[in-house]
mmCIF file of C-alpha atoms in Angstrom:
data_model
loop_
_atom_site.group_PDB
_atom_site.id
_atom_site.type_symbol
_atom_site.label_atom_id
_atom_site.label_comp_id
_atom_site.label_asym_id
_atom_site.label_seq_id
_atom_site.Cartn_x
_atom_site.Cartn_y
_atom_site.Cartn_z
ATOM 1 C CA MET A 1 -0.492 -0.174 -0.118
ATOM 2 C CA LYS A 2 2.693 2.189 0.782
ATOM 3 C CA LYS A 3 4.275 1.623 -2.441
ATOM 4 C CA LEU A 4 1.297 1.733 -4.324
ATOM 5 C CA ALA A 5 0.714 5.541 -2.813
ATOM 6 C CA THR A 6 3.926 6.478 -3.550
ATOM 7 C CA LEU A 7 3.613 6.039 -7.336
ATOM 8 C CA THR A 8 0.019 7.133 -7.413
ATOM 9 C CA ALA A 9 1.865 10.420 -5.126
ATOM 10 C CA LEU A 10 4.536 10.465 -8.152
ATOM 11 C CA THR A 11 2.067 9.844 -11.086
ATOM 12 C CA ALA A 12 0.391 12.995 -10.245
ATOM 13 C CA LEU A 13 3.137 15.362 -10.467
ATOM 14 C CA SER A 14 4.492 13.834 -13.563
ATOM 15 C CA LEU A 15 0.861 14.594 -14.914
ATOM 16 C CA GLY A 16 1.077 18.322 -13.335
ATOM 17 C CA ALA A 17 4.112 18.472 -15.123
ATOM 18 C CA PHE A 18 3.246 17.921 -18.130
ATOM 19 C CA GLN A 19 -0.455 19.044 -17.782
ATOM 20 C CA SER A 20 2.047 23.070 -16.860
ATOM 21 C CA ALA A 21 4.249 22.590 -19.771
ATOM 22 C CA ALA A 22 1.498 21.778 -21.948
ATOM 23 C CA ALA A 23 1.087 24.966 -24.077
ATOM 24 C CA THR A 24 -2.543 27.132 -24.928
ATOM 25 C CA GLU A 25 -2.842 27.338 -28.597
ATOM 26 C CA LEU A 26 -4.683 30.076 -29.573
ATOM 27 C CA THR A 27 -6.338 30.164 -33.197
ATOM 28 C CA VAL A 28 -6.130 33.205 -35.133
ATOM 29 C CA SER A 29 -8.825 33.713 -37.925
ATOM 30 C CA THR A 30 -7.658 35.923 -40.669
ATOM 31 C CA TRP A 31 -8.321 37.047 -43.802
ATOM 32 C CA ALA A 32 -7.471 38.791 -46.637
ATOM 33 C CA GLY A 33 -4.432 37.970 -48.611
ATOM 34 C CA PRO A 34 -1.589 36.133 -47.350
ATOM 35 C CA ASN A 35 0.593 38.791 -48.569
ATOM 36 C CA HIS A 36 -1.642 41.616 -46.451
ATOM 37 C CA GLY A 37 0.541 43.450 -44.295
ATOM 38 C CA VAL A 38 -1.435 41.856 -41.421
ATOM 39 C CA ASN A 39 -0.730 38.896 -41.929
ATOM 40 C CA THR A 40 2.989 39.072 -42.954
ATOM 41 C CA ILE A 41 4.311 41.946 -39.767
ATOM 42 C CA VAL A 42 0.976 42.024 -37.095
ATOM 43 C CA TRP A 43 0.319 38.695 -36.881
ATOM 44 C CA PRO A 44 3.959 36.925 -36.418
ATOM 45 C CA THR A 45 4.887 40.151 -34.633
ATOM 46 C CA TRP A 46 2.096 39.206 -31.997
ATOM 47 C CA ALA A 47 2.806 35.912 -31.613
ATOM 48 C CA ASN A 48 6.464 35.815 -31.357
ATOM 49 C CA TRP A 49 5.638 38.503 -27.956
ATOM 50 C CA VAL A 50 2.461 36.790 -26.679
ATOM 51 C CA GLU A 51 5.280 33.823 -26.947
ATOM 52 C CA GLU A 52 7.708 35.358 -24.994
ATOM 53 C CA ALA A 53 6.019 37.556 -22.455
ATOM 54 C CA THR A 54 3.994 33.465 -21.479
ATOM 55 C CA GLU A 55 7.660 31.142 -21.473
ATOM 56 C CA GLY A 56 6.202 29.442 -24.041
ATOM 57 C CA ARG A 57 2.960 28.979 -22.740
ATOM 58 C CA VAL A 58 0.378 30.437 -24.533
ATOM 59 C CA THR A 59 1.485 29.920 -28.845
ATOM 60 C CA VAL A 60 0.062 31.234 -31.621
ATOM 61 C CA ASN A 61 -1.339 29.409 -34.699
ATOM 62 C CA VAL A 62 -2.538 31.621 -37.948
ATOM 63 C CA VAL A 63 -5.161 30.235 -40.120
ATOM 64 C CA HIS A 64 -6.594 31.664 -43.269
ATOM 65 C CA ASP A 65 -9.963 31.853 -45.260
ATOM 66 C CA MET A 66 -12.233 30.438 -41.894
ATOM 67 C CA GLY A 67 -14.658 32.894 -43.105
ATOM 68 C CA PRO A 68 -15.526 36.297 -45.426
ATOM 69 C CA PRO A 69 -14.390 38.842 -43.389
ATOM 70 C CA GLY A 70 -17.443 39.559 -42.765
ATOM 71 C CA ALA A 71 -18.131 36.478 -40.630
ATOM 72 C CA GLN A 72 -14.372 37.018 -38.991
ATOM 73 C CA MET A 73 -16.847 38.561 -35.831
ATOM 74 C CA GLU A 74 -19.215 35.909 -35.497
ATOM 75 C CA LEU A 75 -16.418 33.152 -35.761
ATOM 76 C CA ILE A 76 -15.154 34.307 -32.823
ATOM 77 C CA ALA A 77 -17.997 34.809 -30.882
ATOM 78 C CA ASP A 78 -19.897 31.033 -31.287
ATOM 79 C CA GLY A 79 -15.849 30.026 -30.885
ATOM 80 C CA VAL A 80 -14.823 28.324 -33.982
ATOM 81 C CA ALA A 81 -11.045 30.435 -33.630
ATOM 82 C CA ASP A 82 -10.425 32.632 -30.552
ATOM 83 C CA VAL A 83 -8.315 35.189 -32.335
ATOM 84 C CA THR A 84 -9.528 37.783 -34.771
ATOM 85 C CA TRP A 85 -9.390 41.000 -37.025
ATOM 86 C CA LEU A 86 -12.280 43.910 -37.654
ATOM 87 C CA PHE A 87 -12.708 45.708 -40.359
ATOM 88 C CA HIS A 88 -16.474 48.022 -38.814
ATOM 89 C CA GLY A 89 -17.679 48.656 -41.978
ATOM 90 C CA LEU A 90 -18.359 45.341 -43.387
ATOM 91 C CA MET A 91 -20.808 45.140 -40.394
ATOM 92 C CA PRO A 92 -23.428 48.223 -40.990
ATOM 93 C CA GLY A 93 -25.765 48.790 -38.830
ATOM 94 C CA ARG A 94 -23.875 47.484 -35.272
ATOM 95 C CA PHE A 95 -20.994 49.509 -34.786
ATOM 96 C CA GLU A 96 -21.400 53.635 -34.980
ATOM 97 C CA LEU A 97 -18.790 54.998 -32.639
ATOM 98 C CA THR A 98 -15.769 53.186 -34.840
ATOM 99 C CA LYS A 99 -16.640 55.530 -37.335
ATOM 100 C CA LEU A 100 -14.584 58.505 -34.720
ATOM 101 C CA PRO A 101 -11.153 58.099 -36.497
ATOM 102 C CA GLU A 102 -12.455 57.343 -40.458
ATOM 103 C CA LEU A 103 -14.080 60.853 -40.209
ATOM 104 C CA PRO A 104 -12.102 62.897 -42.877
ATOM 105 C CA THR A 105 -9.603 65.426 -41.658
ATOM 106 C CA PHE A 106 -7.696 67.563 -43.962
ATOM 107 C CA GLU A 107 -4.624 66.645 -41.882
ATOM 108 C CA ASP A 108 -1.130 64.188 -42.210
ATOM 109 C CA PHE A 109 -0.420 61.969 -39.308
ATOM 110 C CA SER A 110 0.861 58.832 -39.179
ATOM 111 C CA SER A 111 -1.596 54.906 -38.331
ATOM 112 C CA GLU A 112 0.682 54.855 -36.143
ATOM 113 C CA ALA A 113 -0.072 57.169 -33.536
ATOM 114 C CA ALA A 114 -3.726 57.528 -35.236
ATOM 115 C CA SER A 115 -3.859 54.022 -33.729
ATOM 116 C CA VAL A 116 -3.043 54.648 -30.363
ATOM 117 C CA ALA A 117 -4.926 57.699 -30.000
ATOM 118 C CA TYR A 118 -7.793 55.248 -31.128
ATOM 119 C CA TRP A 119 -6.806 52.613 -28.163
ATOM 120 C CA ARG A 120 -6.729 55.546 -25.141
ATOM 121 C CA THR A 121 -9.889 56.712 -27.237
ATOM 122 C CA HIS A 122 -12.042 53.378 -27.039
ATOM 123 C CA ASN A 123 -10.878 52.956 -23.317
ATOM 124 C CA GLU A 124 -11.745 55.908 -21.895
ATOM 125 C CA TYR A 125 -15.352 56.156 -23.911
ATOM 126 C CA PHE A 126 -16.139 53.764 -26.057
ATOM 127 C CA ALA A 127 -15.398 50.205 -24.468
ATOM 128 C CA GLU A 128 -18.894 50.048 -22.062
ATOM 129 C CA ALA A 129 -21.049 50.903 -24.821
ATOM 130 C CA GLY A 130 -21.902 47.321 -25.884
ATOM 131 C CA GLU A 131 -20.209 47.830 -29.490
ATOM 132 C CA HIS A 132 -17.885 44.600 -29.716
ATOM 133 C CA ARG A 133 -20.520 42.673 -27.290
ATOM 134 C CA GLY A 134 -19.289 39.153 -27.016
ATOM 135 C CA VAL A 135 -16.061 39.571 -27.828
ATOM 136 C CA GLU A 136 -13.002 41.045 -25.923
ATOM 137 C CA VAL A 137 -11.017 43.959 -27.286
ATOM 138 C CA ILE A 138 -7.655 43.175 -27.946
ATOM 139 C CA GLY A 139 -6.680 45.944 -29.827
ATOM 140 C CA VAL A 140 -7.761 48.700 -32.546
ATOM 141 C CA GLY A 141 -6.138 49.817 -35.300
ATOM 142 C CA VAL A 142 -6.765 53.196 -38.316
ATOM 143 C CA HIS A 143 -5.237 52.848 -41.449
ATOM 144 C CA GLY A 144 -4.234 55.085 -43.456
ATOM 145 C CA PRO A 145 -5.128 57.694 -46.016
ATOM 146 C CA GLY A 146 -8.277 56.444 -47.609
ATOM 147 C CA SER A 147 -7.864 57.394 -51.630
ATOM 148 C CA LEU A 148 -9.361 56.606 -54.827
ATOM 149 C CA PHE A 149 -8.181 54.035 -57.698
ATOM 150 C CA LEU A 150 -9.665 54.502 -61.086
ATOM 151 C CA ASN A 151 -9.664 52.694 -64.654
ATOM 152 C CA GLU A 152 -9.291 56.314 -65.510
ATOM 153 C CA SER A 153 -8.509 60.297 -64.768
ATOM 154 C CA ILE A 154 -10.712 62.839 -63.456
ATOM 155 C CA ASP A 155 -10.255 66.368 -63.781
ATOM 156 C CA SER A 156 -12.515 67.747 -61.316
ATOM 157 C CA LEU A 157 -15.035 65.849 -58.559
ATOM 158 C CA ASP A 158 -18.202 66.059 -61.256
ATOM 159 C CA ASP A 159 -16.047 63.833 -63.242
ATOM 160 C CA LEU A 160 -17.427 61.009 -60.573
ATOM 161 C CA ASP A 161 -20.838 61.299 -61.328
ATOM 162 C CA GLY A 162 -22.121 57.589 -60.995
ATOM 163 C CA LYS A 163 -19.469 56.031 -61.500
ATOM 164 C CA ARG A 164 -19.215 52.030 -60.122
ATOM 165 C CA VAL A 165 -17.040 51.918 -57.437
ATOM 166 C CA ARG A 166 -15.615 49.715 -54.286
ATOM 167 C CA ILE A 167 -16.958 50.413 -51.712
ATOM 168 C CA GLY A 168 -16.557 48.745 -47.923
ATOM 169 C CA GLY A 169 -19.281 50.787 -45.858
ATOM 170 C CA GLY A 170 -18.344 52.759 -42.331
ATOM 171 C CA VAL A 171 -18.066 56.466 -43.206
ATOM 172 C CA MET A 172 -17.322 55.076 -46.134
ATOM 173 C CA GLY A 173 -20.392 54.226 -47.651
ATOM 174 C CA ASP A 174 -21.064 58.401 -46.664
ATOM 175 C CA ILE A 175 -18.612 59.859 -48.892
ATOM 176 C CA SER A 176 -19.449 57.919 -51.668
ATOM 177 C CA GLN A 177 -22.885 59.387 -51.351
ATOM 178 C CA ALA A 178 -21.957 62.863 -51.718
ATOM 179 C CA LEU A 179 -19.335 62.125 -54.319
ATOM 180 C CA ALA A 180 -22.387 60.978 -56.685
ATOM 181 C CA LEU A 181 -21.341 57.361 -57.038
ATOM 182 C CA THR A 182 -22.487 54.499 -57.642
ATOM 183 C CA GLY A 183 -21.611 52.356 -54.959
ATOM 184 C CA VAL A 184 -20.821 48.433 -55.258
ATOM 185 C CA ALA A 185 -20.442 46.009 -51.139
ATOM 186 C CA LEU A 186 -17.351 44.271 -52.669
ATOM 187 C CA PRO A 187 -14.952 43.042 -50.283
ATOM 188 C CA PRO A 188 -11.057 44.226 -50.481
ATOM 189 C CA ALA A 189 -10.206 40.902 -51.652
ATOM 190 C CA SER A 190 -13.252 40.687 -54.305
ATOM 191 C CA THR A 191 -11.577 43.994 -55.935
ATOM 192 C CA TYR A 192 -8.783 42.924 -58.667
ATOM 193 C CA GLU A 193 -11.670 40.932 -60.000
ATOM 194 C CA ALA A 194 -13.953 42.962 -60.443
ATOM 195 C CA ALA A 195 -12.005 45.701 -61.887
ATOM 196 C CA THR A 196 -11.175 43.011 -64.668
ATOM 197 C CA GLN A 197 -13.733 42.031 -65.239
ATOM 198 C CA GLY A 198 -15.949 45.382 -66.168
ATOM 199 C CA VAL A 199 -17.757 45.652 -62.798
ATOM 200 C CA ILE A 200 -16.242 48.362 -61.115
ATOM 201 C CA ASP A 201 -14.660 52.048 -62.770
ATOM 202 C CA GLY A 202 -12.610 52.239 -59.512
ATOM 203 C CA ALA A 203 -12.244 51.283 -55.741
ATOM 204 C CA MET A 204 -12.291 53.577 -52.591
ATOM 205 C CA LEU A 205 -9.273 51.793 -49.945
ATOM 206 C CA THR A 206 -5.952 52.865 -48.297
ATOM 207 C CA LEU A 207 -2.610 53.224 -50.674
ATOM 208 C CA GLU A 208 -1.425 49.402 -48.916
ATOM 209 C CA GLY A 209 -4.137 48.008 -50.895
ATOM 210 C CA LEU A 210 -2.254 48.974 -54.850
ATOM 211 C CA LYS A 211 -0.112 46.380 -53.862
ATOM 212 C CA SER A 212 -1.491 43.992 -51.024
ATOM 213 C CA PHE A 213 -4.874 43.499 -53.384
ATOM 214 C CA ARG A 214 -2.377 44.410 -56.861
ATOM 215 C CA LEU A 215 -4.859 46.666 -57.563
ATOM 216 C CA ALA A 216 -2.548 48.919 -59.201
ATOM 217 C CA GLU A 217 -2.173 46.076 -61.970
ATOM 218 C CA VAL A 218 -5.708 47.014 -62.878
ATOM 219 C CA LEU A 219 -6.744 50.461 -61.655
ATOM 220 C CA PRO A 220 -4.302 52.586 -62.603
ATOM 221 C CA TYR A 221 -4.730 56.257 -61.436
ATOM 222 C CA THR A 222 -5.300 57.060 -57.694
ATOM 223 C CA VAL A 223 -6.511 60.147 -56.797
ATOM 224 C CA GLN A 224 -5.998 61.398 -53.797
ATOM 225 C CA MET A 225 -7.033 63.869 -50.904
ATOM 226 C CA PRO A 226 -5.064 65.672 -48.202
ATOM 227 C CA GLY A 227 -5.232 63.470 -45.256
ATOM 228 C CA GLY A 228 -7.605 60.920 -46.709
ATOM 229 C CA PHE A 229 -11.319 60.573 -47.899
ATOM 230 C CA TYR A 230 -11.486 58.915 -45.567
ATOM 231 C CA ARG A 231 -9.832 56.592 -43.167
ATOM 232 C CA GLY A 232 -10.848 52.032 -41.852
ATOM 233 C CA SER A 233 -11.601 51.441 -37.737
ATOM 234 C CA PHE A 234 -10.390 48.307 -37.089
ATOM 235 C CA SER A 235 -10.194 46.245 -34.115
ATOM 236 C CA LEU A 236 -8.369 42.548 -32.835
ATOM 237 C CA VAL A 237 -10.698 41.043 -30.446
ATOM 238 C CA ILE A 238 -10.667 37.496 -28.810
ATOM 239 C CA ASN A 239 -13.209 34.807 -27.175
ATOM 240 C CA PRO A 240 -14.698 35.482 -23.674
ATOM 241 C CA ASP A 241 -14.411 32.224 -23.053
ATOM 242 C CA THR A 242 -10.954 31.614 -24.431
ATOM 243 C CA TRP A 243 -9.549 34.960 -22.017
ATOM 244 C CA ALA A 244 -10.865 33.996 -19.347
ATOM 245 C CA SER A 245 -9.511 30.472 -20.444
ATOM 246 C CA LEU A 246 -6.308 31.832 -19.687
ATOM 247 C CA SER A 247 -4.265 32.412 -16.227
ATOM 248 C CA GLU A 248 -4.488 35.216 -14.673
ATOM 249 C CA GLU A 249 -0.538 35.640 -15.103
ATOM 250 C CA ASP A 250 -0.988 34.899 -18.968
ATOM 251 C CA ARG A 251 -3.911 37.075 -19.295
ATOM 252 C CA ALA A 252 -1.680 39.993 -17.684
ATOM 253 C CA ALA A 253 1.024 39.274 -20.023
ATOM 254 C CA ILE A 254 -0.934 39.020 -22.952
ATOM 255 C CA GLU A 255 -2.374 42.190 -21.778
ATOM 256 C CA GLU A 256 1.751 43.934 -21.889
ATOM 257 C CA VAL A 257 1.953 42.804 -25.553
ATOM 258 C CA SER A 258 -1.791 44.188 -26.874
ATOM 259 C CA GLY A 259 -3.514 46.590 -25.835
ATOM 260 C CA GLU A 260 -1.807 50.140 -27.116
ATOM 261 C CA ARG A 261 1.319 48.287 -28.241
ATOM 262 C CA LEU A 262 -0.956 46.151 -30.157
ATOM 263 C CA SER A 263 -2.802 48.417 -30.831
ATOM 264 C CA ARG A 264 0.088 50.900 -32.314
ATOM 265 C CA LEU A 265 1.661 47.482 -33.962
ATOM 266 C CA PHE A 266 -1.464 47.670 -36.537
ATOM 267 C CA GLY A 267 -0.720 51.145 -37.432
ATOM 268 C CA TYR A 268 3.029 50.761 -37.806
ATOM 269 C CA MET A 269 2.306 48.048 -40.326
ATOM 270 C CA MET A 270 -0.359 50.268 -41.841
ATOM 271 C CA ASP A 271 2.347 52.946 -41.835
ATOM 272 C CA VAL A 272 5.380 50.887 -43.662
ATOM 273 C CA VAL A 273 2.497 48.885 -46.154
ATOM 274 C CA ASP A 274 1.165 52.100 -47.130
ATOM 275 C CA VAL A 275 4.942 53.430 -48.526
ATOM 276 C CA ARG A 276 5.194 49.463 -50.570
ATOM 277 C CA GLY A 277 2.048 50.223 -51.572
ATOM 278 C CA ILE A 278 2.566 53.367 -53.714
ATOM 279 C CA GLU A 279 6.110 51.966 -54.975
ATOM 280 C CA PHE A 280 4.960 49.043 -56.018
ATOM 281 C CA ALA A 281 1.775 51.804 -58.180
ATOM 282 C CA GLU A 282 4.548 53.998 -58.909
ATOM 283 C CA GLU A 283 6.510 50.817 -60.724
ATOM 284 C CA GLN A 284 3.323 50.317 -62.445
ATOM 285 C CA GLY A 285 3.501 53.671 -64.143
ATOM 286 C CA ASN A 286 0.432 54.630 -62.923
ATOM 287 C CA THR A 287 -0.593 58.679 -62.133
ATOM 288 C CA PHE A 288 -1.521 59.729 -59.113
ATOM 289 C CA ILE A 289 -3.561 62.756 -59.097
ATOM 290 C CA ASP A 290 -3.906 65.753 -56.806
ATOM 291 C CA LEU A 291 -7.085 67.550 -56.846
ATOM 292 C CA PRO A 292 -6.968 71.481 -57.532
ATOM 293 C CA ALA A 293 -7.778 74.097 -54.183
ATOM 294 C CA GLU A 294 -10.871 74.774 -55.633
ATOM 295 C CA GLU A 295 -11.670 70.626 -55.457
ATOM 296 C CA ILE A 296 -10.745 70.384 -52.412
ATOM 297 C CA GLU A 297 -12.555 72.980 -50.515
ATOM 298 C CA ARG A 298 -15.458 71.777 -52.207
ATOM 299 C CA PHE A 299 -15.110 68.272 -50.397
ATOM 300 C CA GLN A 300 -14.351 69.706 -47.391
ATOM 301 C CA GLN A 301 -17.402 71.535 -47.328
ATOM 302 C CA MET A 302 -19.308 67.762 -48.210
ATOM 303 C CA ALA A 303 -17.669 66.287 -45.572
ATOM 304 C CA ALA A 304 -18.697 69.408 -43.130
ATOM 305 C CA ASP A 305 -21.439 67.620 -41.235
ATOM 306 C CA LEU A 306 -19.842 64.571 -40.759
ATOM 307 C CA PRO A 307 -18.348 64.667 -37.265
ATOM 308 C CA GLY A 308 -21.966 66.662 -35.860
ATOM 309 C CA ALA A 309 -23.615 63.831 -37.778
ATOM 310 C CA TRP A 310 -21.674 61.183 -35.555
ATOM 311 C CA MET A 311 -21.330 63.246 -31.933
ATOM 312 C CA GLU A 312 -25.391 62.959 -32.632
ATOM 313 C CA ALA A 313 -25.265 59.158 -33.238
ATOM 314 C CA ALA A 314 -22.979 58.594 -30.171
ATOM 315 C CA GLY A 315 -24.862 60.722 -28.618
ATOM 316 C CA ALA A 316 -27.691 58.202 -29.238
ATOM 317 C CA LYS A 317 -25.403 55.247 -28.287
ATOM 318 C CA GLY A 318 -24.548 57.014 -24.224
ATOM 319 C CA VAL A 319 -21.161 58.509 -25.184
ATOM 320 C CA ASP A 320 -20.233 62.306 -25.417
ATOM 321 C CA GLY A 321 -20.124 62.478 -28.595
ATOM 322 C CA GLU A 322 -17.863 66.255 -28.861
ATOM 323 C CA ALA A 323 -16.035 65.075 -25.882
ATOM 324 C CA ALA A 324 -14.929 61.655 -27.813
ATOM 325 C CA HIS A 325 -13.637 63.728 -31.111
ATOM 326 C CA ALA A 326 -11.732 66.747 -28.712
ATOM 327 C CA TYR A 327 -10.533 63.578 -26.545
ATOM 328 C CA PHE A 328 -9.364 61.432 -29.505
ATOM 329 C CA PHE A 329 -7.470 64.597 -31.374
ATOM 330 C CA GLU A 330 -5.481 65.436 -28.869
ATOM 331 C CA GLN A 331 -4.811 62.319 -28.126
ATOM 332 C CA LEU A 332 -3.667 62.088 -32.049
ATOM 333 C CA ASP A 333 -1.227 65.227 -31.070
ATOM 334 C CA VAL A 334 0.330 63.224 -27.844
ATOM 335 C CA ALA A 335 0.941 60.256 -29.347
ATOM 336 C CA GLU A 336 2.695 61.646 -32.529
ATOM 337 C CA GLY A 337 4.766 63.037 -29.777
ATOM 338 C CA GLU A 338 5.783 59.345 -28.867
ATOM 339 C CA GLU A 339 8.171 56.862 -30.239
ATOM 340 C CA GLY A 340 7.043 54.463 -31.847
ATOM 341 C CA LEU A 341 7.703 50.698 -33.156
ATOM 342 C CA SER A 342 11.271 50.388 -34.588
ATOM 343 C CA GLY A 343 11.838 47.971 -37.391
ATOM 344 C CA ASP A 344 13.963 45.876 -34.804
ATOM 345 C CA GLU A 345 10.662 45.243 -32.667
ATOM 346 C CA VAL A 346 8.903 43.857 -35.611
ATOM 347 C CA ILE A 347 8.779 40.493 -38.054
ATOM 348 C CA ASP A 348 9.059 41.786 -41.339
ATOM 349 C CA PRO A 349 9.668 39.528 -44.379
ATOM 350 C CA GLU A 350 10.382 42.491 -46.786
ATOM 351 C CA ALA A 351 11.839 44.773 -43.774
#
């Protein structure tokens, strides 16, 4: 009996050691092509950060094509995968607060600073509003200046009237209406084929799309607006049950490399891939169009009511829109003055 008790105790200790040594694997559902910066920079870097922070107790496995972009939130809420990234404009009717960083500003600033400011604003004003109910937010992001890619050149905004242009929702939809475009709802990955087949005359996307979605090959004219026609809002989310299943130590470790740091990484990536998109388009011989000052002023007038409309929508959700709007831009100025990520801190195969 004494030997049996000893054997049982040793077995229990061995089993405990095995269980503590076994890593928890987080399954990341991702979309966009494998060469998109989210998949080449953000997820590999975050995976490395998570594994290091948890001393190998938590690992990350990135899986492509588990579902279309608009279904990602449901995949995570249902526990099909553990982590994903969302573009809020693809889920109309649910997200209104997330339109704040999408509003035209007519000012230049980095996506990294905007993403940091957005994370701080999310925590201060948006987190309790329930727009992300069913998932836990571990980061947010803002893409670079949204541009208009076309199959032929234009001289004024009037030339856009009736053109069939890919849009993705959010403020982008408001802008397309103001410009009298015929909006065609498409995910980014379907835009190349639609342009090739003549289904669309152009697309609203960020500059990185010129390369990551190969749009420079089929839409050779890029119309730019100071600060962008719009920006894009994203979040990175985790399943609540998965999050709760992690030890307190591992949750704390992952929080250290998520939140503002993950948001900063997302924005850093967007800045990097925008530059690469422009370079790729220039190699293709694309034309970049800067509209005359009077056309820029016309667009400013078209967009003038958008901030007020957003504040009203925020108020309907119990959020002080005016205060949140001011806070975001205050934090944007602060973040612009802070030290950003360096290339040594990220995984980037093209660096």
